[in-house]
CSV table of C-alpha atoms in Angstrom, one decimal:
chain,number,residue,atom,x,y,z
A,1,UNK,CA,105.2,126.8,56.6
A,2,UNK,CA,104.6,123.6,54.8
A,3,UNK,CA,107.7,122.1,56.3
A,4,UNK,CA,106.2,122.7,59.8
A,5,UNK,CA,102.9,121.1,58.9
A,6,UNK,CA,104.4,118.1,57.3
A,7,UNK,CA,107.8,117.3,58.8
A,8,UNK,CA,110.2,114.9,57.1
A,9,UNK,CA,112.9,114.6,59.7
A,10,UNK,CA,111.2,114.8,63.0
A,11,UNK,CA,108.5,112.1,62.8
A,12,UNK,CA,110.2,110.0,65.5
A,13,UNK,CA,110.3,113.0,67.8
A,14,UNK,CA,106.6,113.5,67.5
A,15,UNK,CA,105.9,109.8,68.4
A,16,UNK,CA,108.1,109.9,71.5
A,17,UNK,CA,106.4,112.9,73.1
A,18,UNK,CA,103.1,112.7,75.0
A,19,UNK,CA,100.9,115.3,73.4
A,20,UNK,CA,98.5,115.4,76.3
A,21,UNK,CA,101.2,117.0,78.5
A,22,UNK,CA,104.0,118.3,76.4
A,23,UNK,CA,107.5,118.1,77.8
A,24,UNK,CA,108.6,121.4,76.4
A,25,UNK,CA,112.3,121.1,77.3
A,26,UNK,CA,112.6,117.6,75.8
A,27,UNK,CA,110.9,118.8,72.6
A,28,UNK,CA,113.2,121.8,72.3
A,29,UNK,CA,116.3,119.9,73.2
A,30,UNK,CA,115.7,117.2,70.6
A,31,UNK,CA,114.7,119.6,67.9
A,32,UNK,CA,117.8,121.8,68.4
A,33,UNK,CA,120.2,118.9,68.7
A,34,UNK,CA,119.0,117.9,65.2
A,35,UNK,CA,119.4,121.5,64.1
A,36,UNK,CA,123.0,121.7,65.3
A,37,UNK,CA,123.9,118.9,62.9
A,38,UNK,CA,121.9,119.9,59.8
A,39,UNK,CA,120.4,123.3,58.9
A,40,UNK,CA,116.7,123.7,59.7
A,41,UNK,CA,115.4,126.6,57.6
A,42,UNK,CA,112.0,126.4,59.3
A,43,UNK,CA,113.6,127.6,62.6
A,44,UNK,CA,114.9,130.8,61.1
A,45,UNK,CA,113.0,134.0,60.5
A,46,UNK,CA,114.9,136.0,57.9
A,47,UNK,CA,117.2,138.6,59.6
A,48,UNK,CA,119.7,141.0,58.2
A,49,UNK,CA,123.0,141.3,60.1
A,50,UNK,CA,125.8,143.8,59.6
A,51,UNK,CA,128.1,142.1,57.1
A,52,UNK,CA,131.2,143.5,58.7
A,53,UNK,CA,130.6,141.3,61.8
A,54,UNK,CA,130.0,138.1,59.8
A,55,UNK,CA,133.4,138.0,58.1
A,56,UNK,CA,135.0,136.3,61.0
A,57,UNK,CA,132.4,133.5,61.2
A,58,UNK,CA,132.8,130.2,59.5
A,59,UNK,CA,130.1,129.4,56.9
A,60,UNK,CA,129.2,126.1,58.6
A,61,UNK,CA,128.6,128.1,61.8
A,62,UNK,CA,126.4,130.7,60.1
A,63,UNK,CA,124.2,128.1,58.4
A,64,UNK,CA,123.2,126.7,61.9
A,65,UNK,CA,122.1,130.0,63.4
A,66,UNK,CA,118.4,130.2,64.3
A,67,UNK,CA,116.9,133.5,65.3
A,68,UNK,CA,114.3,136.2,64.4
A,69,UNK,CA,116.2,139.5,65.0
A,70,UNK,CA,119.5,141.2,65.7
A,71,UNK,CA,119.5,142.5,69.3
A,72,UNK,CA,123.3,143.1,69.0
A,73,UNK,CA,122.6,146.3,67.0
A,74,UNK,CA,121.5,147.9,70.3
A,75,UNK,CA,124.7,147.2,72.3
A,76,UNK,CA,127.6,149.7,72.9
A,77,UNK,CA,131.3,149.6,73.6
A,78,UNK,CA,132.2,148.2,76.9
A,79,UNK,CA,129.0,146.4,77.7
A,80,UNK,CA,128.9,143.2,79.7
A,81,UNK,CA,126.4,141.1,77.7
A,82,UNK,CA,124.4,138.0,78.6
A,83,UNK,CA,122.9,136.1,75.7
A,84,UNK,CA,120.1,133.8,76.8
A,85,UNK,CA,119.8,130.7,74.7
A,86,UNK,CA,123.0,131.4,72.8
A,87,UNK,CA,122.8,128.3,70.6
A,88,UNK,CA,125.6,128.1,68.2
A,89,UNK,CA,127.0,131.5,69.4
A,90,UNK,CA,126.4,133.7,66.4
A,91,UNK,CA,124.9,136.6,68.3
A,92,UNK,CA,127.7,136.2,71.0
A,93,UNK,CA,130.4,136.6,68.4
A,94,UNK,CA,128.7,139.5,66.7
A,95,UNK,CA,128.3,141.1,70.2
A,96,UNK,CA,131.9,140.5,70.9
A,97,UNK,CA,132.9,142.8,68.1
A,98,UNK,CA,130.3,145.5,69.0
A,99,UNK,CA,131.3,145.8,72.7
A,100,UNK,CA,135.0,145.7,71.9
A,101,UNK,CA,137.9,144.4,73.9
A,102,UNK,CA,136.7,146.3,77.0
A,103,UNK,CA,133.4,144.4,76.9
A,104,UNK,CA,132.4,140.9,77.8
A,105,UNK,CA,129.9,138.4,76.4
A,106,UNK,CA,128.5,135.4,78.2
A,107,UNK,CA,126.3,132.9,76.3
A,108,UNK,CA,124.0,130.5,78.3
A,109,UNK,CA,122.5,127.5,76.7
A,110,UNK,CA,121.3,124.1,77.9
A,111,UNK,CA,121.7,122.1,74.7
A,112,UNK,CA,125.0,120.1,74.7
A,113,UNK,CA,125.1,119.9,70.9
A,114,UNK,CA,124.7,123.7,70.5
A,115,UNK,CA,127.3,124.4,73.2
A,116,UNK,CA,129.7,122.1,71.4
A,117,UNK,CA,129.1,123.9,68.1
A,118,UNK,CA,129.7,127.3,69.8
A,119,UNK,CA,132.8,126.3,71.7
A,120,UNK,CA,134.3,124.5,68.6
A,121,UNK,CA,135.0,127.8,66.9
A,122,UNK,CA,135.7,129.9,70.0
A,123,UNK,CA,139.5,130.1,69.7
A,124,UNK,CA,139.4,130.5,65.9
A,125,UNK,CA,136.8,133.3,65.9
A,126,UNK,CA,138.5,135.1,68.8
A,127,UNK,CA,141.9,135.0,67.0
A,128,UNK,CA,140.2,136.5,63.9
A,129,UNK,CA,138.6,139.3,66.0
A,130,UNK,CA,141.8,140.0,67.7
A,131,UNK,CA,140.8,139.4,71.3
A,132,UNK,CA,138.9,136.8,73.4
A,133,UNK,CA,136.0,138.1,75.4
A,134,UNK,CA,133.3,135.4,74.9
A,135,UNK,CA,132.5,132.4,77.0
A,136,UNK,CA,129.7,129.8,77.0
A,137,UNK,CA,128.1,128.4,80.1
A,138,UNK,CA,125.7,125.6,80.5
A,139,UNK,CA,122.4,126.4,82.3
A,140,UNK,CA,118.7,126.8,82.0
A,141,UNK,CA,117.8,130.4,81.1
A,142,UNK,CA,115.0,130.4,83.7
A,143,UNK,CA,117.5,129.3,86.4
A,144,UNK,CA,120.6,131.5,85.9
A,145,UNK,CA,121.8,130.5,89.4
A,146,UNK,CA,122.6,126.9,88.8
A,147,UNK,CA,125.8,126.1,86.8
A,148,UNK,CA,124.8,122.8,85.1
A,149,UNK,CA,128.3,121.8,84.3
A,150,UNK,CA,129.2,121.9,87.9
A,151,UNK,CA,126.0,120.2,89.0
A,152,UNK,CA,126.5,117.4,86.5
A,153,UNK,CA,130.0,116.9,87.9
A,154,UNK,CA,128.4,116.5,91.4
A,155,UNK,CA,125.8,114.0,90.0
A,156,UNK,CA,128.5,112.0,88.3
A,157,UNK,CA,130.2,111.3,91.6
A,158,UNK,CA,126.9,111.2,93.6
A,159,UNK,CA,124.4,109.3,91.5
A,160,UNK,CA,120.8,109.6,92.5
A,161,UNK,CA,119.5,106.2,93.5
A,162,UNK,CA,116.9,107.0,96.1
A,163,UNK,CA,114.6,109.7,97.3
A,164,UNK,CA,117.2,110.7,99.9
A,165,UNK,CA,119.8,111.0,97.2
A,166,UNK,CA,117.5,113.3,95.2
A,167,UNK,CA,116.8,115.5,98.2
A,168,UNK,CA,120.5,115.8,98.9
A,169,UNK,CA,121.1,116.7,95.2
A,170,UNK,CA,118.5,119.4,95.5
A,171,UNK,CA,120.2,120.8,98.6
A,172,UNK,CA,123.5,120.9,96.8
A,173,UNK,CA,122.0,122.6,93.8
A,174,UNK,CA,120.5,125.3,96.0
A,175,UNK,CA,123.9,125.8,97.8
A,176,UNK,CA,125.5,126.2,94.4
A,177,UNK,CA,123.0,128.9,93.4
A,178,UNK,CA,123.7,130.8,96.6
A,179,UNK,CA,127.5,130.4,96.9
A,180,UNK,CA,128.7,130.5,93.3
A,181,UNK,CA,125.8,131.2,90.9
A,182,UNK,CA,126.1,130.7,87.2
A,183,UNK,CA,125.3,134.5,86.7
A,184,UNK,CA,125.7,136.6,89.9
A,185,UNK,CA,123.3,139.3,91.0
A,186,UNK,CA,123.5,142.6,89.3
A,187,UNK,CA,126.5,141.6,87.1
A,188,UNK,CA,125.1,142.3,83.6
A,189,UNK,CA,124.7,145.5,81.6
A,190,UNK,CA,122.6,144.1,78.8
A,191,UNK,CA,120.7,140.9,78.3
A,192,UNK,CA,120.0,139.8,74.7
A,193,UNK,CA,118.1,136.9,73.4
A,194,UNK,CA,117.2,135.9,69.9
A,195,UNK,CA,114.0,133.8,69.4
A,196,UNK,CA,114.4,131.8,72.6
A,197,UNK,CA,112.0,133.1,75.3
A,198,UNK,CA,109.1,131.6,73.5
A,199,UNK,CA,110.7,128.1,73.9
A,200,UNK,CA,110.4,128.3,77.7
A,201,UNK,CA,107.4,126.5,79.2
A,202,UNK,CA,104.5,128.6,80.4
A,203,UNK,CA,105.0,127.4,84.0
A,204,UNK,CA,108.6,128.7,84.0
A,205,UNK,CA,108.1,132.1,82.5
A,206,UNK,CA,107.6,134.1,85.7
A,207,UNK,CA,110.9,132.7,87.0
A,208,UNK,CA,112.6,133.4,83.7
A,209,UNK,CA,111.7,137.2,83.9
A,210,UNK,CA,112.6,137.3,87.6
A,211,UNK,CA,116.0,135.8,86.8
A,212,UNK,CA,116.6,138.4,84.1
A,213,UNK,CA,115.8,141.2,86.5
A,214,UNK,CA,118.0,139.7,89.2
A,215,UNK,CA,121.2,139.5,87.2
A,216,UNK,CA,120.9,143.0,85.6
A,217,UNK,CA,122.6,146.0,87.2
A,218,UNK,CA,120.4,148.9,88.0
A,219,UNK,CA,120.3,151.0,84.9
A,220,UNK,CA,120.8,147.8,82.8
A,221,UNK,CA,118.6,146.8,80.0
A,222,UNK,CA,117.2,143.9,78.0
A,223,UNK,CA,117.0,143.8,74.3
A,224,UNK,CA,115.0,140.8,73.2
A,225,UNK,CA,114.0,139.6,69.7
A,226,UNK,CA,111.2,137.0,69.8
A,227,UNK,CA,108.2,135.6,67.9
A,228,UNK,CA,104.8,137.1,69.0
A,229,UNK,CA,101.3,136.3,67.9
A,230,UNK,CA,98.4,138.6,67.2
A,231,UNK,CA,96.0,136.2,68.9
A,232,UNK,CA,96.3,133.8,71.9
A,233,UNK,CA,97.5,130.4,70.8
A,234,UNK,CA,94.9,127.7,71.6
A,235,UNK,CA,95.7,124.7,73.9
A,236,UNK,CA,95.7,122.1,71.1
A,237,UNK,CA,98.5,124.0,69.3
A,238,UNK,CA,100.4,124.5,72.5
A,239,UNK,CA,100.5,120.7,72.9
A,240,UNK,CA,102.1,120.2,69.5
A,241,UNK,CA,105.9,119.6,70.1
A,242,UNK,CA,106.8,120.5,66.5
A,243,UNK,CA,105.1,123.8,66.6
A,244,UNK,CA,106.5,124.6,70.1
A,245,UNK,CA,110.0,123.7,69.2
A,246,UNK,CA,109.6,125.6,65.9
A,247,UNK,CA,109.0,128.9,67.9
A,248,UNK,CA,105.3,128.9,67.0
A,249,UNK,CA,102.9,127.6,69.7
A,250,UNK,CA,104.9,129.1,72.6
A,251,UNK,CA,104.7,132.6,71.2
A,252,UNK,CA,103.6,135.5,73.5
A,253,UNK,CA,100.9,137.7,72.2
A,254,UNK,CA,102.1,141.2,71.3
A,255,UNK,CA,100.5,142.8,74.4
A,256,UNK,CA,101.4,139.9,76.7
A,257,UNK,CA,105.1,140.2,75.8
A,258,UNK,CA,105.2,143.9,76.8
A,259,UNK,CA,103.2,143.5,80.0
A,260,UNK,CA,105.3,140.5,81.2
A,261,UNK,CA,108.3,142.8,81.2
A,262,UNK,CA,106.4,145.4,83.1
A,263,UNK,CA,105.0,143.0,85.6
A,264,UNK,CA,108.6,141.7,86.3
A,265,UNK,CA,109.6,145.3,87.4
A,266,UNK,CA,111.1,146.5,84.1
A,267,UNK,CA,110.6,150.1,83.1
A,268,UNK,CA,110.5,152.0,79.8
A,269,UNK,CA,109.3,149.0,77.8
A,270,UNK,CA,109.3,149.8,74.1
A,271,UNK,CA,109.0,148.1,70.8
A,272,UNK,CA,112.1,148.7,68.7
A,273,UNK,CA,111.1,146.7,65.7
A,274,UNK,CA,108.0,144.7,64.6
A,275,UNK,CA,107.9,142.7,61.5
A,276,UNK,CA,105.2,144.1,59.1
A,277,UNK,CA,104.4,140.8,57.3
A,278,UNK,CA,103.6,137.7,59.2
A,279,UNK,CA,106.4,135.1,59.2
A,280,UNK,CA,104.0,132.3,59.7
A,281,UNK,CA,100.2,131.9,59.9
A,282,UNK,CA,98.5,128.9,61.6
A,283,UNK,CA,94.7,128.6,61.6
A,284,UNK,CA,94.5,132.4,61.0
A,285,UNK,CA,96.8,133.3,63.8
A,286,UNK,CA,99.7,135.4,62.6
A,287,UNK,CA,103.2,135.1,64.0
A,288,UNK,CA,105.9,137.7,63.5
A,289,UNK,CA,109.2,138.9,64.9
A,290,UNK,CA,109.3,141.7,67.4
A,291,UNK,CA,112.3,143.3,69.2
A,292,UNK,CA,111.7,144.9,72.6
A,293,UNK,CA,113.9,146.9,74.9
A,294,UNK,CA,113.2,147.5,78.7
A,295,UNK,CA,115.2,148.9,81.6
A,296,UNK,CA,115.9,148.1,85.2
A,297,UNK,CA,115.8,151.5,86.9
A,298,UNK,CA,113.0,151.8,89.4
A,299,UNK,CA,114.7,150.6,92.6
A,300,UNK,CA,115.3,153.0,95.5
A,301,UNK,CA,113.4,155.5,97.6
A,302,UNK,CA,111.4,158.5,96.2
A,303,UNK,CA,113.0,161.7,97.5
A,304,UNK,CA,112.0,165.3,96.7
A,305,UNK,CA,114.8,167.4,95.1
A,306,UNK,CA,112.3,170.1,94.0
A,307,UNK,CA,112.6,169.0,90.4
A,308,UNK,CA,110.1,168.9,87.5
A,309,UNK,CA,109.9,167.8,83.9
A,310,UNK,CA,108.0,169.3,81.0
A,311,UNK,CA,106.7,166.9,78.5
A,312,UNK,CA,107.3,168.3,75.0
A,313,UNK,CA,104.4,166.5,73.1
A,314,UNK,CA,103.0,165.8,70.6
A,315,UNK,CA,100.4,163.9,72.7
A,316,UNK,CA,98.2,165.9,75.1
A,317,UNK,CA,99.4,163.7,78.0
A,318,UNK,CA,101.3,160.5,78.5
A,319,UNK,CA,101.5,158.0,81.4
A,320,UNK,CA,104.7,156.2,82.4
A,321,UNK,CA,105.1,152.7,83.9
A,322,UNK,CA,104.8,154.0,87.4
A,323,UNK,CA,101.5,155.7,86.7
A,324,UNK,CA,102.9,159.3,86.5
A,325,UNK,CA,100.9,161.4,84.1
A,326,UNK,CA,102.9,164.1,82.2
A,327,UNK,CA,100.7,166.8,80.7
A,328,UNK,CA,102.1,168.6,77.7
A,329,UNK,CA,103.8,171.9,78.6
A,330,UNK,CA,103.3,171.6,82.3
A,331,UNK,CA,106.1,171.4,84.9
A,332,UNK,CA,105.2,168.1,86.5
A,333,UNK,CA,106.8,167.4,89.9
A,334,UNK,CA,109.1,164.3,90.0
A,335,UNK,CA,111.3,162.7,92.5
A,336,UNK,CA,115.1,162.4,92.1
A,337,UNK,CA,114.8,158.7,91.1
A,338,UNK,CA,112.3,159.5,88.3
A,339,UNK,CA,114.4,162.5,87.2
A,340,UNK,CA,117.4,160.2,86.7
A,341,UNK,CA,115.3,157.8,84.7
A,342,UNK,CA,114.0,160.6,82.5
A,343,UNK,CA,117.5,161.9,82.0
A,344,UNK,CA,118.5,158.9,79.8
A,345,UNK,CA,117.1,157.0,76.9
A,346,UNK,CA,114.4,156.5,75.9
A,347,UNK,CA,112.9,159.4,77.7
A,348,UNK,CA,115.4,162.2,77.5
A,349,UNK,CA,114.3,163.2,73.9
A,350,UNK,CA,110.7,163.8,75.1
A,351,UNK,CA,111.1,165.9,78.2
A,352,UNK,CA,112.7,169.1,79.4
A,353,UNK,CA,114.3,168.8,82.9
A,354,UNK,CA,113.8,171.6,85.3
A,355,UNK,CA,116.1,171.8,88.3
A,356,UNK,CA,115.9,174.0,91.3
A,357,UNK,CA,118.0,177.2,91.4
A,358,UNK,CA,119.7,175.9,94.5
A,359,UNK,CA,120.3,172.2,94.5
A,360,UNK,CA,118.8,170.2,97.4
A,361,UNK,CA,121.3,168.6,99.7
A,362,UNK,CA,120.5,164.8,99.5
A,363,UNK,CA,120.5,164.5,103.3
A,364,UNK,CA,117.9,167.2,103.5
A,365,UNK,CA,115.6,165.7,100.8
A,366,UNK,CA,112.1,164.9,102.1
A,367,UNK,CA,110.1,161.9,100.9
A,368,UNK,CA,108.2,162.4,97.7
A,369,UNK,CA,104.7,161.1,97.1
A,370,UNK,CA,104.9,159.4,93.7
A,371,UNK,CA,101.2,158.4,93.9
A,372,UNK,CA,100.0,161.9,92.9
A,373,UNK,CA,100.4,164.0,89.7
A,374,UNK,CA,101.3,167.5,90.9
A,375,UNK,CA,102.3,170.5,88.9
A,376,UNK,CA,105.5,172.0,90.4
A,377,UNK,CA,105.2,175.8,91.0
A,378,UNK,CA,108.2,177.5,89.4
A,379,UNK,CA,108.5,179.7,92.6
A,380,UNK,CA,109.2,176.5,94.5
A,381,UNK,CA,112.1,175.7,92.2
A,382,UNK,CA,113.5,179.3,92.1
A,383,UNK,CA,113.1,179.8,95.9
A,384,UNK,CA,110.6,182.0,97.7
A,385,UNK,CA,113.2,184.7,98.3
A,386,UNK,CA,114.2,184.9,94.6
A,387,UNK,CA,113.3,188.4,93.4
A,388,UNK,CA,116.0,189.1,90.8
A,389,UNK,CA,115.2,191.7,88.1
A,390,UNK,CA,116.9,191.6,84.7
A,391,UNK,CA,115.5,193.5,81.7
A,392,UNK,CA,116.9,193.4,78.2
A,393,UNK,CA,118.5,196.7,77.4
A,394,UNK,CA,119.3,197.3,81.0
A,395,UNK,CA,123.0,196.6,80.6
A,396,UNK,CA,122.4,193.1,79.3
A,397,UNK,CA,123.3,193.9,75.7
A,398,UNK,CA,126.3,196.2,76.4
A,399,UNK,CA,128.8,193.5,75.6
A,400,UNK,CA,126.7,192.0,72.7
A,401,UNK,CA,126.2,188.8,74.7
A,402,UNK,CA,122.5,188.2,74.7
A,403,UNK,CA,120.7,190.4,72.2
């Protein structure tokens, strides 16, 4: 990390930024504008990509990619993907190939130089792939409602010269968010991001995660690669513009990164990858890459369809993000919403679903108390009147079907 401690090309940047109150967006914007013109190795945490997806990308373009993971490996055919902080567009163009012609990829970035780089090769790369399903939009990732290209057009014809002008511009921006947002509500299957969330100022992070939750469809997911630290970063390092724009001092701690997703309403938060060796170490604090996946699935009422799940193990018991405790080998009662969640990744491999012998009519389903951990009686699922008798050898094996 010697290049971070003793910069050679960013001294002017450091002199122009007030260290007492760091302007995070300015520091990041200037650093990445420089990086769009000349490769910045210190911004890149070594990452392996599937070579088959790199063949269509120009070398100039690849050299100016800055990330710490490959969230595109967790996409599937047909996905509508949103890439936050898409930069030069490398992940977008890889994702384009993974999701196929039936999928769609939207990159959002605020840096004009990076957007110019991404758009410069858009036609060429699309022609090489064989279809065009990628677009780039200008916006702040913590404000996915405001289309900055559109807002800048308004400001060009309505320059702000007074407080009244400023208030009017704010009203126009809010109307743009409501009437034609940059990214509409519940319009995205998967959000990806590659070493960008840590570049957002601390004061904007709650809004950032809220915006991610807003634009995802129910059942959608986020797959985020970012830099995390094993200790909290002290204030003096957070005020260093070079360390912040270099993906260092804005890092979440491991635990904080996971709980921030949970606090924003995401479910099934899991670590997909965590770099073993530290990528950088500053004053004993280790920084490394981590890729996390989380889902948006908890919305809706809790209704009782007389269902249960049996946790397979190996742990004696586990607790999910809603506080449900699943005891190994016991038929734990769940509502229909939780059953649907457990019926897909990443839970389905760990539980055995038990459905009632006679399905409950949705209109007849009673409310379910998800605050309690109850063992479901098998009699309840079979029905009180169920008294069938079937003994092996009692006609069961005559056709050789079950013995």
